[in-house]
Short mmCIF file of N, CA, C and O in Angstrom, two decimals:
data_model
loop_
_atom_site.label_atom_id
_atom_site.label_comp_id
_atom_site.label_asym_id
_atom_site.label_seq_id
_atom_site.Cartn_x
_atom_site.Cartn_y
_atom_site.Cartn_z
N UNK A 26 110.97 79.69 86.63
CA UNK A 26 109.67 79.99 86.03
C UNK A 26 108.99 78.67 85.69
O UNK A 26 109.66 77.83 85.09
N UNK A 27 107.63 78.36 86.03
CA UNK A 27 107.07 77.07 86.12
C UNK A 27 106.50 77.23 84.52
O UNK A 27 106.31 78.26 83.88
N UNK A 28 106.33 76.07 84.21
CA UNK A 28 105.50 75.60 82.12
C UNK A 28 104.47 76.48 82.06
O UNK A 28 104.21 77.26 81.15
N UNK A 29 103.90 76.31 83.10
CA UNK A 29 101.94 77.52 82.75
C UNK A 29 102.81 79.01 82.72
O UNK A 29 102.67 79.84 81.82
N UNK A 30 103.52 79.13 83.63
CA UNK A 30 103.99 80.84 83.15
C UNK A 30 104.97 81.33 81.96
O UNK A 30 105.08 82.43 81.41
N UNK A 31 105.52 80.28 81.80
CA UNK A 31 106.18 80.31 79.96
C UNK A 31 105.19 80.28 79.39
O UNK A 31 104.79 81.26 78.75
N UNK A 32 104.60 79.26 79.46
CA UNK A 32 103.35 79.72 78.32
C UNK A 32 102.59 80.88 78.12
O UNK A 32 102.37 81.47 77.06
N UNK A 33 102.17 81.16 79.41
CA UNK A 33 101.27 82.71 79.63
C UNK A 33 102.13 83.93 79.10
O UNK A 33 101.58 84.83 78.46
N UNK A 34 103.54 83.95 79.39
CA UNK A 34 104.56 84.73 79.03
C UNK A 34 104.29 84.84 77.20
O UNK A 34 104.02 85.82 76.51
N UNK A 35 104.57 82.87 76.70
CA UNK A 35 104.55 83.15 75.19
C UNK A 35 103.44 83.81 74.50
O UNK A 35 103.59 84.55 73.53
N UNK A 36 102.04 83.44 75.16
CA UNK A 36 100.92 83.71 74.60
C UNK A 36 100.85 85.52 74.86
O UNK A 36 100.20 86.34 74.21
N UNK A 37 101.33 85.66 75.48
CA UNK A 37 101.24 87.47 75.71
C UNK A 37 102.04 87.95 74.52
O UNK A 37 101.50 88.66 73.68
N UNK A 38 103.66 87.50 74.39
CA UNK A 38 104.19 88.38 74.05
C UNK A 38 103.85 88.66 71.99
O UNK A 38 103.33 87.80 71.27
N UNK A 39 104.18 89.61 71.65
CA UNK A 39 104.10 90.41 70.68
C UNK A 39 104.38 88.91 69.47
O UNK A 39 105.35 88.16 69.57
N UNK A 40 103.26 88.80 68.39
CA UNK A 40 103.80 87.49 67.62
C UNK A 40 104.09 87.99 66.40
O UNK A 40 103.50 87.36 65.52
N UNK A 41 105.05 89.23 65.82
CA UNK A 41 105.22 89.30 64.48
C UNK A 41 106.46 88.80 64.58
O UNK A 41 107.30 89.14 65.41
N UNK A 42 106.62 87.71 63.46
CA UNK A 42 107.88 87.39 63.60
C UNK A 42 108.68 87.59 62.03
O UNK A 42 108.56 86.76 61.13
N UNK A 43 109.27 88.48 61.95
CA UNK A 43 109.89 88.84 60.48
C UNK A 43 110.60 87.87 59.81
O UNK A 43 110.54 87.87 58.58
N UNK A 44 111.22 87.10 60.33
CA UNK A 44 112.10 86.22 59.42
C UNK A 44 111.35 85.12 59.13
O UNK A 44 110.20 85.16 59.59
N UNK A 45 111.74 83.83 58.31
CA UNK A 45 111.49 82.33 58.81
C UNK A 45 112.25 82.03 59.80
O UNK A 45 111.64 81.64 60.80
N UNK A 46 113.45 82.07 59.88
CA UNK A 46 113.96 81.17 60.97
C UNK A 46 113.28 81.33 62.56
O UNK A 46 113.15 80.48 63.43
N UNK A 47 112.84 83.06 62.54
CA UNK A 47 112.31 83.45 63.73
C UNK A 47 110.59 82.59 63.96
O UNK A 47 109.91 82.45 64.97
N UNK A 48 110.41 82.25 62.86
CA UNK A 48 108.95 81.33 63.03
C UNK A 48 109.09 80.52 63.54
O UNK A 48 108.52 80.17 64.57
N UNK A 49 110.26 79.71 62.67
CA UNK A 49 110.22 78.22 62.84
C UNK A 49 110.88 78.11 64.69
O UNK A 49 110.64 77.14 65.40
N UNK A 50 111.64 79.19 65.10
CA UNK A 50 111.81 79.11 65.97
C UNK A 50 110.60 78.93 67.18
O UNK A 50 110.36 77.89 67.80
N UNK A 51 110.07 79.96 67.29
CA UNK A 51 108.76 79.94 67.94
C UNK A 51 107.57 78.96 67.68
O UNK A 51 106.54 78.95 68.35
N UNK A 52 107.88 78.05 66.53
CA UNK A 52 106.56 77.03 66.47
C UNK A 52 107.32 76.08 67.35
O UNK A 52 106.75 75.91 68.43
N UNK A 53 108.44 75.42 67.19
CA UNK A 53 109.40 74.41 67.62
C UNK A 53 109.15 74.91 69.54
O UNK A 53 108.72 74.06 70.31
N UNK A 54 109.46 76.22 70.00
CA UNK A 54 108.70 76.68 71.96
C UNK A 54 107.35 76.34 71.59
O UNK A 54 106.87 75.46 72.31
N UNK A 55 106.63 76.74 70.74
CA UNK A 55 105.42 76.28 71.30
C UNK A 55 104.77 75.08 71.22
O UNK A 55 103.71 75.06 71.85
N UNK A 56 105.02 74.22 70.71
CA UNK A 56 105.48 72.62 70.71
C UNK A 56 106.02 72.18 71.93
O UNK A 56 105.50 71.24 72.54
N UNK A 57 107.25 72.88 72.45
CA UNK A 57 107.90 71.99 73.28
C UNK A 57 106.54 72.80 74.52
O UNK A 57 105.86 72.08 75.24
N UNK A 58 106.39 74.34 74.51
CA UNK A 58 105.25 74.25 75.70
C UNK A 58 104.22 73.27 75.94
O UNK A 58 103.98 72.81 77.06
N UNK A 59 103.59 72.93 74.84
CA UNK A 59 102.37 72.29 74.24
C UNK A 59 102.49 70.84 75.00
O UNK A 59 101.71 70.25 75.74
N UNK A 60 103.28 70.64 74.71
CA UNK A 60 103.80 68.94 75.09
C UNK A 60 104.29 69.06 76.93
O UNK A 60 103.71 68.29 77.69
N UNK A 61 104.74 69.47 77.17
CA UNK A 61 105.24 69.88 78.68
C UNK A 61 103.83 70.39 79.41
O UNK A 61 103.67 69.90 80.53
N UNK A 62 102.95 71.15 79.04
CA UNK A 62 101.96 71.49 79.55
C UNK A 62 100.86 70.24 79.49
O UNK A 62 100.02 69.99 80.35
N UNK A 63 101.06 69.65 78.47
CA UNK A 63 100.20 67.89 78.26
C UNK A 63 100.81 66.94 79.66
O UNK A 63 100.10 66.27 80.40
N UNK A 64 102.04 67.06 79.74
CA UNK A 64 102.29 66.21 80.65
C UNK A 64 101.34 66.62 81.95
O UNK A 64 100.55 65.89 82.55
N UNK A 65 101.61 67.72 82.15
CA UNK A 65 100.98 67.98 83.92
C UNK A 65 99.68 68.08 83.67
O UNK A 65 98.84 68.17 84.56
N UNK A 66 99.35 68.08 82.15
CA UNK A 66 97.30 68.37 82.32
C UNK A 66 97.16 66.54 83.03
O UNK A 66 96.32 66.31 83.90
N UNK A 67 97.99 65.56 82.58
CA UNK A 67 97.68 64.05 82.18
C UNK A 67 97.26 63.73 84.23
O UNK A 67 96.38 63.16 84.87
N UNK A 68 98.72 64.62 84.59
CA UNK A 68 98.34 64.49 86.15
C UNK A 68 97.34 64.73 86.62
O UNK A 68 96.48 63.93 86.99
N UNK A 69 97.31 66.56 86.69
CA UNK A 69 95.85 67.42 87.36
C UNK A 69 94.83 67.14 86.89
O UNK A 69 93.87 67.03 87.66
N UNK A 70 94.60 66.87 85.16
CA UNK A 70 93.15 66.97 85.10
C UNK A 70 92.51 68.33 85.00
O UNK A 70 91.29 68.47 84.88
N UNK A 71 93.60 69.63 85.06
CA UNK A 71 92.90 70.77 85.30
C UNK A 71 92.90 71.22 83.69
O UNK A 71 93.72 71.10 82.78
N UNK A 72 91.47 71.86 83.80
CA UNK A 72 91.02 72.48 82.94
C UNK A 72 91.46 73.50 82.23
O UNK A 72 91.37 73.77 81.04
N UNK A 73 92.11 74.20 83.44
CA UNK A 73 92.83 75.97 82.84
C UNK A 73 93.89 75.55 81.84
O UNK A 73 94.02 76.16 80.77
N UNK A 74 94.70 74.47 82.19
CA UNK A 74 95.74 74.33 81.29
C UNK A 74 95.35 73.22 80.29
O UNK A 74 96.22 72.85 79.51
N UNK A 75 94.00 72.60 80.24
CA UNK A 75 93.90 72.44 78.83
C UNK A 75 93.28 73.70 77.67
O UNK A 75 93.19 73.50 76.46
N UNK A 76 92.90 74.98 78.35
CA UNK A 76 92.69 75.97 77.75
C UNK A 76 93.75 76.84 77.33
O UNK A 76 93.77 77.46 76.26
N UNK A 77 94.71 76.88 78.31
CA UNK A 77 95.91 77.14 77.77
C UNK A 77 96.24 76.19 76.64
O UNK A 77 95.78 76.49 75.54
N UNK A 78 96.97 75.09 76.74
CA UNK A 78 96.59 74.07 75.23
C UNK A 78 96.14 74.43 73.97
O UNK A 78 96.77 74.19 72.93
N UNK A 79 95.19 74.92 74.02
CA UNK A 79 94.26 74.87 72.98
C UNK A 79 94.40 76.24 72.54
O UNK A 79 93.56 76.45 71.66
N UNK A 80 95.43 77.75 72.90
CA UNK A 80 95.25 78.55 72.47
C UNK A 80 96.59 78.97 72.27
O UNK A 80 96.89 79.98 71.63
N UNK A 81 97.48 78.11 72.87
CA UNK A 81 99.17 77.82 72.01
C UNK A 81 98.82 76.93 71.08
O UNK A 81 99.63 77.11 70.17
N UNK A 82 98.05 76.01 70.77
CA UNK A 82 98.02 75.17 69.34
C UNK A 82 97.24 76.11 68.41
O UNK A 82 97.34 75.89 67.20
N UNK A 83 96.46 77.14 68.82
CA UNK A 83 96.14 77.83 68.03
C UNK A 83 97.08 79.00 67.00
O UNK A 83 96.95 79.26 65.80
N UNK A 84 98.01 79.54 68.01
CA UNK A 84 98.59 80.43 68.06
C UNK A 84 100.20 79.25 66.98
O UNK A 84 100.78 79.56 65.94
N UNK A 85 100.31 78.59 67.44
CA UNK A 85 101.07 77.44 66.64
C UNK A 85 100.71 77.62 65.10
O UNK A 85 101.18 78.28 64.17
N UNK A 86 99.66 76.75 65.27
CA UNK A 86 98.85 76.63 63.65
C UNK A 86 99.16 78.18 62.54
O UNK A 86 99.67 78.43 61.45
N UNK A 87 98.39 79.00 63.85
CA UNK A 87 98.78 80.56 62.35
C UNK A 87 100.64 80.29 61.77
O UNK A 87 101.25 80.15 60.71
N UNK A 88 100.91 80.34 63.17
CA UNK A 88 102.60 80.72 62.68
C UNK A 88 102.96 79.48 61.59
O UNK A 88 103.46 79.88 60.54
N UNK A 89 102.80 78.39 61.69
CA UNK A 89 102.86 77.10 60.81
C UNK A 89 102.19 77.41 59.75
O UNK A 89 102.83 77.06 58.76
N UNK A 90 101.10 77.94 59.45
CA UNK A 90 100.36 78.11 58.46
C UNK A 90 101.28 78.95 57.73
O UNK A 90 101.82 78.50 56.72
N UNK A 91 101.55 80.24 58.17
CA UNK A 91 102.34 81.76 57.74
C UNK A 91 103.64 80.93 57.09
O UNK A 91 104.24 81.40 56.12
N UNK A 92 104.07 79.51 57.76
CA UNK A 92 105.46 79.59 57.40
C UNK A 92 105.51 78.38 55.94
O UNK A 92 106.53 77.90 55.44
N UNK A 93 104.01 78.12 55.51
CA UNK A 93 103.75 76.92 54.64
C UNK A 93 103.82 78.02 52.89
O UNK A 93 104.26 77.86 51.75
N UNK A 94 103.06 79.12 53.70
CA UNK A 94 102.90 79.99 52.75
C UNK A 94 101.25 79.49 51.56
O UNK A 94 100.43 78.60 51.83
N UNK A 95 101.24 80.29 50.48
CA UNK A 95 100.09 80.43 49.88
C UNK A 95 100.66 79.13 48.49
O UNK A 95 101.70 79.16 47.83
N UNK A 96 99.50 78.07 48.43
CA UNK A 96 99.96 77.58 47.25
C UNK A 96 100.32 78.59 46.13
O UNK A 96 100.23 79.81 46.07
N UNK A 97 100.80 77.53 45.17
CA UNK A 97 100.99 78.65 43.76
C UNK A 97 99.84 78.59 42.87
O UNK A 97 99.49 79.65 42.33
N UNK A 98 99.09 77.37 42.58
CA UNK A 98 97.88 77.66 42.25
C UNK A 98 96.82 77.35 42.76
O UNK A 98 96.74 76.23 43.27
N UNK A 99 95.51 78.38 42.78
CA UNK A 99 94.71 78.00 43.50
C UNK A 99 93.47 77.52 42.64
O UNK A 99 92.47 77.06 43.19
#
């Protein structure tokens, strides 16, 4: 399975993830996609997979966010 179709795979599949460890798991793949998909954008230059990029760092950020949690005071 080539990096753009892991990714397409991650970005599809279902993102509730009940535990922490199951977060931290899935931020740590989408990092390593993130970075692996940077390498071959640096080659091609193609566009699709800097859009891909940009919607696993998105999809990153919530789960990172979810796993920082809510200060205690606001």
């Amino acid at each position: 399975m080539s990096i753009i179709e892991k990714a397409l795979e991650f970005e599809n599949r279902k993102l509730k993830f009940p535990t922490t460890s199951d977060r931290i798991l899935a931020s740590r793949e989408a990092k390593d996609l993130i970075l692996s998909l940077n390498e071959v954008y640096k080659k091609t230059k193609d566009n699709e997979i800097m859009d891909i990029m940009k919607r696993l760092t998105a999809i990153k950020q919530r789960i990172e966010k979810r796993l920082k949690g809510k200060p205690l005071t606001e």
